[in-house]
Tab-separated table of C-alpha atoms and ligand atoms in Angstrom:
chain	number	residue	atom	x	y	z
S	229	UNK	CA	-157.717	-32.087	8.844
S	230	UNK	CA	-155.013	-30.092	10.504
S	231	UNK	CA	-154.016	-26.567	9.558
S	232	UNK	CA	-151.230	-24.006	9.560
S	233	UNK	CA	-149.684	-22.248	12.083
S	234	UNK	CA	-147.405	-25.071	13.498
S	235	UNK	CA	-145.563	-25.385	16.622
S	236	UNK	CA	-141.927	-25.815	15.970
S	237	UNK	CA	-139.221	-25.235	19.011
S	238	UNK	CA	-135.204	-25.358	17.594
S	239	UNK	CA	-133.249	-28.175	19.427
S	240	UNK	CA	-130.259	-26.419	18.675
S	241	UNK	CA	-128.309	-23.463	17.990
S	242	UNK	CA	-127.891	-24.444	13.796
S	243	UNK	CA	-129.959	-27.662	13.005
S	244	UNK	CA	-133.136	-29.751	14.069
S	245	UNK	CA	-136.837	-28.684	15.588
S	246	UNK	CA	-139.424	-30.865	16.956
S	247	UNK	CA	-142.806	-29.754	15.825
S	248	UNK	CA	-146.182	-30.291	17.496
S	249	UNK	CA	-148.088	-32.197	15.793
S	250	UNK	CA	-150.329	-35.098	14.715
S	251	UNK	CA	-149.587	-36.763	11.480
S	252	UNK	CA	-151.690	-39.110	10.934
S	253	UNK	CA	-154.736	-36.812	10.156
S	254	UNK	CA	-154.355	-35.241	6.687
S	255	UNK	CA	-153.328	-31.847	6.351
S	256	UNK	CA	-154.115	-28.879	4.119
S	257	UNK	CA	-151.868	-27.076	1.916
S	258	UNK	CA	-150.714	-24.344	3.965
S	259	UNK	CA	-149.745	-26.862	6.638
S	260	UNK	CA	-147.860	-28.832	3.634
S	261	UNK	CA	-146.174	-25.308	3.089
S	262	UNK	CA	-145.194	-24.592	6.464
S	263	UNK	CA	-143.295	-27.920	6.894
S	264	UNK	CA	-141.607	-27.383	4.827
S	265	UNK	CA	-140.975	-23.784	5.595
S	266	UNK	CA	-139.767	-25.350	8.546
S	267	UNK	CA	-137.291	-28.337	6.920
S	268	UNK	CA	-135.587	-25.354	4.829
S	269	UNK	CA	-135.315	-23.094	7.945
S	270	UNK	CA	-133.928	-26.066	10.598
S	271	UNK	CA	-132.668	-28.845	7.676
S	272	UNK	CA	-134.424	-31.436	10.196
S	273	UNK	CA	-137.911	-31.530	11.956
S	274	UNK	CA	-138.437	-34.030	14.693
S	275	UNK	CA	-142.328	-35.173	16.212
S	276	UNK	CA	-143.172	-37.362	18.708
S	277	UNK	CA	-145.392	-39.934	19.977
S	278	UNK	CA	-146.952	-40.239	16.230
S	279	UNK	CA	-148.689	-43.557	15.204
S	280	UNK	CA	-148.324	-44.183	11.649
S	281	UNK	CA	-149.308	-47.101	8.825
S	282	UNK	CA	-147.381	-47.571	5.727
S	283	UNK	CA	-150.085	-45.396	4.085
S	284	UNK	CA	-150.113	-41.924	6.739
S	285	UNK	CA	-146.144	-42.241	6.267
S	286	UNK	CA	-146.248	-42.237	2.591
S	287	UNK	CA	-148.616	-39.176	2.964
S	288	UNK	CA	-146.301	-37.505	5.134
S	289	UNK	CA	-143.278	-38.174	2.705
S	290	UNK	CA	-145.320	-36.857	-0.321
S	291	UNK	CA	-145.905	-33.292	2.018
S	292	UNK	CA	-142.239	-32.659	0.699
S	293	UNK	CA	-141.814	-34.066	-3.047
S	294	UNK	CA	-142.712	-37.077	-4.650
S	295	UNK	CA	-141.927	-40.432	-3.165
S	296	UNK	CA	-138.446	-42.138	-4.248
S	297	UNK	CA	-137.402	-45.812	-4.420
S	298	UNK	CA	-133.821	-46.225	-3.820
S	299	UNK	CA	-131.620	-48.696	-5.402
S	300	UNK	CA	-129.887	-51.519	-4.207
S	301	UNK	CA	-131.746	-51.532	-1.132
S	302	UNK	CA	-134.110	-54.222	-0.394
S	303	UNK	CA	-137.707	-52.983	0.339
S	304	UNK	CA	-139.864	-53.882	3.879
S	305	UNK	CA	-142.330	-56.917	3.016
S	306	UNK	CA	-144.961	-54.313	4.220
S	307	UNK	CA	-144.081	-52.339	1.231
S	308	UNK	CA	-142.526	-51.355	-2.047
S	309	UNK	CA	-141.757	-47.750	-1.094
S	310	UNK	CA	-140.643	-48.721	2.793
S	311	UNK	CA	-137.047	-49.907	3.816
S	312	UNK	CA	-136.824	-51.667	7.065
S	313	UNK	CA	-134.054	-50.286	9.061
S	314	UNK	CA	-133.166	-53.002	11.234
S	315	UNK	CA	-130.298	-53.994	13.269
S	316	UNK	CA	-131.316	-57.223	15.422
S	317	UNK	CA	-130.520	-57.907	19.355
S	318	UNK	CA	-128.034	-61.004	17.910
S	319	UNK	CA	-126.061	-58.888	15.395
S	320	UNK	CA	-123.027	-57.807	17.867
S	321	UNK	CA	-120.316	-56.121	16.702
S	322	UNK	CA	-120.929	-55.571	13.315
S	323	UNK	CA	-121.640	-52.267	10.714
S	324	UNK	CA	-124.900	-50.821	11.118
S	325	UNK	CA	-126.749	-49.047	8.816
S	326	UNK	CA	-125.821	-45.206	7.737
S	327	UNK	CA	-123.334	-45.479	10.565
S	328	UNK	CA	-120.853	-43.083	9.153
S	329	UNK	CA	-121.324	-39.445	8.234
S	330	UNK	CA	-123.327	-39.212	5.071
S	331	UNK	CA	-125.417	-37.978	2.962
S	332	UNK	CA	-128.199	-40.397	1.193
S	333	UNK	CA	-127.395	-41.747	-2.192
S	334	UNK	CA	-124.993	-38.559	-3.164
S	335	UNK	CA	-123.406	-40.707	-6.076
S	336	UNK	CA	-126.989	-40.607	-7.892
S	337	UNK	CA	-127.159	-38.194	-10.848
S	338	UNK	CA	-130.433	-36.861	-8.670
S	339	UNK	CA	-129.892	-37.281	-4.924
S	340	UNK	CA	-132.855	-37.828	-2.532
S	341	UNK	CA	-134.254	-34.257	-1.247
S	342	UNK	CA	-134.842	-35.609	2.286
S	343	UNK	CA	-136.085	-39.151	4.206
S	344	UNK	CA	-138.342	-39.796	6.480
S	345	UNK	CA	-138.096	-42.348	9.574
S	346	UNK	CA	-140.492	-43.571	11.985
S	347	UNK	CA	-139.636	-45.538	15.009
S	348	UNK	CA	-141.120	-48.946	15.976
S	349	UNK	CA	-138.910	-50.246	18.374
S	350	UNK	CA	-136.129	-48.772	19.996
S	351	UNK	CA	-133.535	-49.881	22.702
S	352	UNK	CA	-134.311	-48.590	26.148
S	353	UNK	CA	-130.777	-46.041	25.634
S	354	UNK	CA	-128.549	-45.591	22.870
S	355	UNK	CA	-129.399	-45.711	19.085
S	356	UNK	CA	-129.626	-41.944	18.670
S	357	UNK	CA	-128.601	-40.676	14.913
S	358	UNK	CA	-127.206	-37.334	14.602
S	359	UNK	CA	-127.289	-34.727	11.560
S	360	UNK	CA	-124.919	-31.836	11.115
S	361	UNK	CA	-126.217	-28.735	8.944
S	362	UNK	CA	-124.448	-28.186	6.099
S	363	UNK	CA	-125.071	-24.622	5.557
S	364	UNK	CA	-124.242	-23.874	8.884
S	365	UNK	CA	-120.687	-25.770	7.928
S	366	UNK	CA	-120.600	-23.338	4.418
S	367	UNK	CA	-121.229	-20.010	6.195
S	368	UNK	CA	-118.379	-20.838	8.397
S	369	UNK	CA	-115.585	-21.929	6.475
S	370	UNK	CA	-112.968	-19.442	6.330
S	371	UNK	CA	-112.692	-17.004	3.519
S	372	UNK	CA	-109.881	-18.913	1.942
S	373	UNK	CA	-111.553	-22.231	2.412
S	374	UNK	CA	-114.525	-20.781	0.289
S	375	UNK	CA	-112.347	-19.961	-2.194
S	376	UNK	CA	-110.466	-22.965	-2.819
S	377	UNK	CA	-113.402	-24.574	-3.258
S	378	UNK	CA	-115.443	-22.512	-5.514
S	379	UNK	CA	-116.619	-23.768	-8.741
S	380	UNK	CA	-115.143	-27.061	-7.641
S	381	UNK	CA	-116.872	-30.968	-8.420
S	382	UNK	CA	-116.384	-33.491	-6.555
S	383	UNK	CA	-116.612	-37.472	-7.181
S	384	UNK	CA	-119.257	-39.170	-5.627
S	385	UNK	CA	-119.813	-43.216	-6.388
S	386	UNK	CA	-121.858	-45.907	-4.907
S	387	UNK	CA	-119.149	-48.085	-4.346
S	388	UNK	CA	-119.999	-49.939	-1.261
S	389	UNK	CA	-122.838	-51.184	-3.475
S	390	UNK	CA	-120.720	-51.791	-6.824
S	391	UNK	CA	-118.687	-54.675	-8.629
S	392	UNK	CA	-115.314	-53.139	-8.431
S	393	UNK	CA	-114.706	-52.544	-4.304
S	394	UNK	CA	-116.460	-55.015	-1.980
S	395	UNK	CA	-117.596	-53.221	0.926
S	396	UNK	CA	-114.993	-53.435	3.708
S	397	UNK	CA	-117.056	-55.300	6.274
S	398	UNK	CA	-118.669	-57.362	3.854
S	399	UNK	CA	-119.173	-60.025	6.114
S	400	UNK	CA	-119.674	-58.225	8.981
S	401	UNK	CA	-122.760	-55.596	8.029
S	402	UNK	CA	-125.764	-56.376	9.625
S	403	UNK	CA	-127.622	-59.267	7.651
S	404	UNK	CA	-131.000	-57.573	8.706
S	405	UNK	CA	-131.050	-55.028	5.956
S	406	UNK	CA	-131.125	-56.899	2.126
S	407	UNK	CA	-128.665	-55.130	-0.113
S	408	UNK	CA	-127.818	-55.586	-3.407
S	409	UNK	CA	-124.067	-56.104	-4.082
S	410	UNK	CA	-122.026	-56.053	-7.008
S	411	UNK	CA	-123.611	-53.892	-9.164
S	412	UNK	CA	-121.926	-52.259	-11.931
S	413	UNK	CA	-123.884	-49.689	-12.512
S	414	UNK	CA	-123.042	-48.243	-8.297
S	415	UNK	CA	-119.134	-47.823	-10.161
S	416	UNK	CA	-120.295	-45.200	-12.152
S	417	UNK	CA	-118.640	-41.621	-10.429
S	418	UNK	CA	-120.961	-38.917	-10.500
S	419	UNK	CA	-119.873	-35.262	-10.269
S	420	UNK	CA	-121.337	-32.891	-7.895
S	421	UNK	CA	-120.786	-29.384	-6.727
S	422	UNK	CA	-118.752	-29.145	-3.680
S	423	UNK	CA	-121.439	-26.299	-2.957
S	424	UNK	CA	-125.055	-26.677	-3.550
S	425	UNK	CA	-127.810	-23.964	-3.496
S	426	UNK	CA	-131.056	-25.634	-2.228
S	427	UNK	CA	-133.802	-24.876	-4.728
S	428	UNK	CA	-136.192	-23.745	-2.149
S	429	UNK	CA	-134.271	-21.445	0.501
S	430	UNK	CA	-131.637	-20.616	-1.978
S	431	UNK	CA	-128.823	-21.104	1.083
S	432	UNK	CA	-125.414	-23.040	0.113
S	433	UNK	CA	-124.166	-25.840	1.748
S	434	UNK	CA	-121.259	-28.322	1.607
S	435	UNK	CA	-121.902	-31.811	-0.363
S	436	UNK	CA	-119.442	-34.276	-0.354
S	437	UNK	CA	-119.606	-36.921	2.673
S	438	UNK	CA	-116.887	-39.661	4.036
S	439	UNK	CA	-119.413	-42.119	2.901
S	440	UNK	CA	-119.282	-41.762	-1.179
S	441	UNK	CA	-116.789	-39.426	-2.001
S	442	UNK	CA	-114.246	-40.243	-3.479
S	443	UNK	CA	-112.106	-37.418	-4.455
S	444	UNK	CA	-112.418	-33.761	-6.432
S	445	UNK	CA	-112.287	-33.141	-10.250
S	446	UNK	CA	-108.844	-32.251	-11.678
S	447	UNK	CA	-107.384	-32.273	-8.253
S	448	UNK	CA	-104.172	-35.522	-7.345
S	449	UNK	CA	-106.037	-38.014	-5.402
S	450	UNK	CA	-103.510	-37.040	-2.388
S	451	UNK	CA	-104.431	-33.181	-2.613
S	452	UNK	CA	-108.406	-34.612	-2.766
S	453	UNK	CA	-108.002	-36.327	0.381
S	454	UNK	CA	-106.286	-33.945	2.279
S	455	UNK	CA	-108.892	-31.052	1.377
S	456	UNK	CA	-111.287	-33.643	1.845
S	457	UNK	CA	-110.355	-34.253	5.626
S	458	UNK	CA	-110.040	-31.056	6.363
S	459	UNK	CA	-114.113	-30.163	5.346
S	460	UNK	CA	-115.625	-33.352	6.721
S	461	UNK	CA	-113.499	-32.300	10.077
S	462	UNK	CA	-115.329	-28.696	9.602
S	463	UNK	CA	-118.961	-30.052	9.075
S	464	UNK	CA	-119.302	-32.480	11.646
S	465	UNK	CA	-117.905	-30.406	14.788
S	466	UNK	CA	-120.264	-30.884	17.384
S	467	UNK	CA	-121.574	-27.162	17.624
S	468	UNK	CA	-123.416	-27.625	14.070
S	469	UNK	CA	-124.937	-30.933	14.980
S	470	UNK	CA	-127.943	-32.135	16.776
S	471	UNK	CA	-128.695	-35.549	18.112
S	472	UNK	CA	-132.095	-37.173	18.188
S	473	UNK	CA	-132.819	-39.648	21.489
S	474	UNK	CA	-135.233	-41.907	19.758
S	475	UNK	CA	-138.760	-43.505	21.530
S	476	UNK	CA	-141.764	-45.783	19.908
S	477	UNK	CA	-143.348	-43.204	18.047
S	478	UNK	CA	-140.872	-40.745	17.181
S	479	UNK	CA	-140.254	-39.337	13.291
S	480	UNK	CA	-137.252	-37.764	11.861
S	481	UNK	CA	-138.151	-35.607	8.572
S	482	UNK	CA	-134.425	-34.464	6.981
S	483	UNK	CA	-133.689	-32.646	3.986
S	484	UNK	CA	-131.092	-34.691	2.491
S	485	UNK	CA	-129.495	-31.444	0.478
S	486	UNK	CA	-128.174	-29.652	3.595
S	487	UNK	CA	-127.358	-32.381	6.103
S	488	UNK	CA	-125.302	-35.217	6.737
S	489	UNK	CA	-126.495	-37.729	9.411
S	490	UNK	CA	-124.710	-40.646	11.524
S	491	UNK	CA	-126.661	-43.640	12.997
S	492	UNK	CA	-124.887	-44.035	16.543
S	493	UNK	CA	-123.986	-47.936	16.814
S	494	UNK	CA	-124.414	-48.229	20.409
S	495	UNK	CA	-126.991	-50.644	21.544
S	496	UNK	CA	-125.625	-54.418	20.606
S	497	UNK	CA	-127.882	-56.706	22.268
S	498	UNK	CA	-131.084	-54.379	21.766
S	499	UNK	CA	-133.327	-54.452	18.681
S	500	UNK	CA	-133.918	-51.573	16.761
S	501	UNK	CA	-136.701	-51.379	14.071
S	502	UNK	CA	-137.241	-48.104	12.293
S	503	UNK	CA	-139.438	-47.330	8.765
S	504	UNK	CA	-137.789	-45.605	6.429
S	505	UNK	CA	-138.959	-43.659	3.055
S	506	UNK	CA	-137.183	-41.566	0.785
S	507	UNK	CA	-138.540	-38.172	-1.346
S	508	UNK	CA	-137.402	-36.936	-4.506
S	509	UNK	CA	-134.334	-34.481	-5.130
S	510	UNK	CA	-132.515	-33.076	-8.259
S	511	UNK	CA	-129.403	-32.482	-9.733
S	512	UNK	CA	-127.264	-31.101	-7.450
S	513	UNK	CA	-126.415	-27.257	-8.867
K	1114	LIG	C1	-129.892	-43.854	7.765
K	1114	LIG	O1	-130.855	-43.569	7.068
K	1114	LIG	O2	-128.756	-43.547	7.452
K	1114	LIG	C2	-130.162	-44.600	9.070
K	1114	LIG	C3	-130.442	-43.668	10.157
K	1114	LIG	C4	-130.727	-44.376	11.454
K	1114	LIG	O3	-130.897	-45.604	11.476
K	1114	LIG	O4	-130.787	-43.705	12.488
């Protein structure tokens, strides 16, 4: 059983930390605490060299809220509560998974609080995924920014997933990952806060992502767009992100709430095989 106090180094100035530590072996509540201490304090906690069954990565997801099945996503065999993030060595030139700035599943009424994913094989360079904080992106808008957005919702729907708009590269997204199209109920828009207050830390951050928003209540879809732009150009400069070089082993732990991330499609002709599980959130407030 491993214990409290925890070894955690910042990988960069505003987001990300690899901690030291084993997490296979349970851990006590204090160490449960201090995780995630650390995921409000750094948004994203990376470990490495970790060797984990479906059952010590459940644990580890449960550390930070109850474990979440997503929809429209096919499950791992291995599995129920495990997606199999997997882009093969003969899908070339074609979408990958996540590859765009987003947030997970921001068009449900209650968002994921944070994933989890563990590497099993990764290409020998490239692959990397990237997150960008959020609250680092709030603090900094400008004064005026802050204010045009205050009190503002925007729309968030699951269309890549729903009847109405086939995905754009619908025949061209890799086949490796089961997905459920055409589903009406993904065409339902959602409204969320432009700004969210995380229920633990109590910081702000931006939430709306180029992935599943799809414009801002009461505003002309032109307006949306344009104010749109001009915060997803804000949160993803490179000085709020950090970017994770992957190996066998390694686990990304993100709090879904203050980040967006961005799979980097780099490696055709390599296979990449990571596990993937998803923790509970709430309505966004
Ligand atoms: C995702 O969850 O968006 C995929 C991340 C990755 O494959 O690096």
């Amino acid at each position: 059983m491993s214990s409290a106090a925890l070894s955690v180094d910042p990988v960069s100035g505003f987001i990300g930390a690899e901690v030291d530590m084993d997490l296979s072996r349970p851990f006590d509540e204090d160490t449960r605490e201090a995780l995630n201490d650390a995921l409000d304090e750094h948004h994203v906690l990376f470990f490495r060299d970790q060797n984990l069954d479906p059952t010590s990565l459940k644990r580890v997801t449960e550390a930070f809220a109850p474990l979440m099945r997503v929809p429209y996503i096919t499950p791992s065999p291995e599995d129920p509560d495990i997606i199999a993030v997997l882009k093969e060595a003969s899908e070339e030139k074609i979408a990958n998974f996540g590859g765009d700035w987003h947030s997970d599943f921001s068009f449900l009424d209650a968002p994921p609080g944070g994933s989890v994913l563990y590497a099993l094989e990764i290409p020998p360079h490239g692959g990397d995924t990237m997150w960008a904080s959020q609250a680092a992106a709030y603090e900094r808008l400008s004064d005026n920014l802050k204010k045009e957005i205050e009190g503002k919702r925007a729309i968030h729907i699951g269309a890549p997933y729903g009847a109405k708009s086939p995905p754009k590269f619908k025949d061209k997204l890799s086949a490796s990952i089961g997905m459920t199209r055409g589903d009406p109920e993904a065409d339902r828009q959602r409204l969320h806060p432009i700004v969210r207050t995380h229920p633990r830390s109590g910081r702000k951050g931006l939430f709306v992502n180029p992935i599943y928003t799809v414009g801002i209540e009461g505003m002309e879809p032109d307006d949306a767009k344009h104010l749109l732009s001009r915060l997803y150009r804000h949160a993803t400069r490179p000085d709020l992100t950090c970017r994770f070089r992957w190996a066998k082993g390694s686990v990304a732990i993100w709090d879904n709430r203050m980040t967006m991330h961005y799979a980097l499609n780099d490696y055709d002709g390599q296979r990449r095989l990571l596990w993937r599980t998803t923790f509970a959130g709430e309505r966004p407030v």
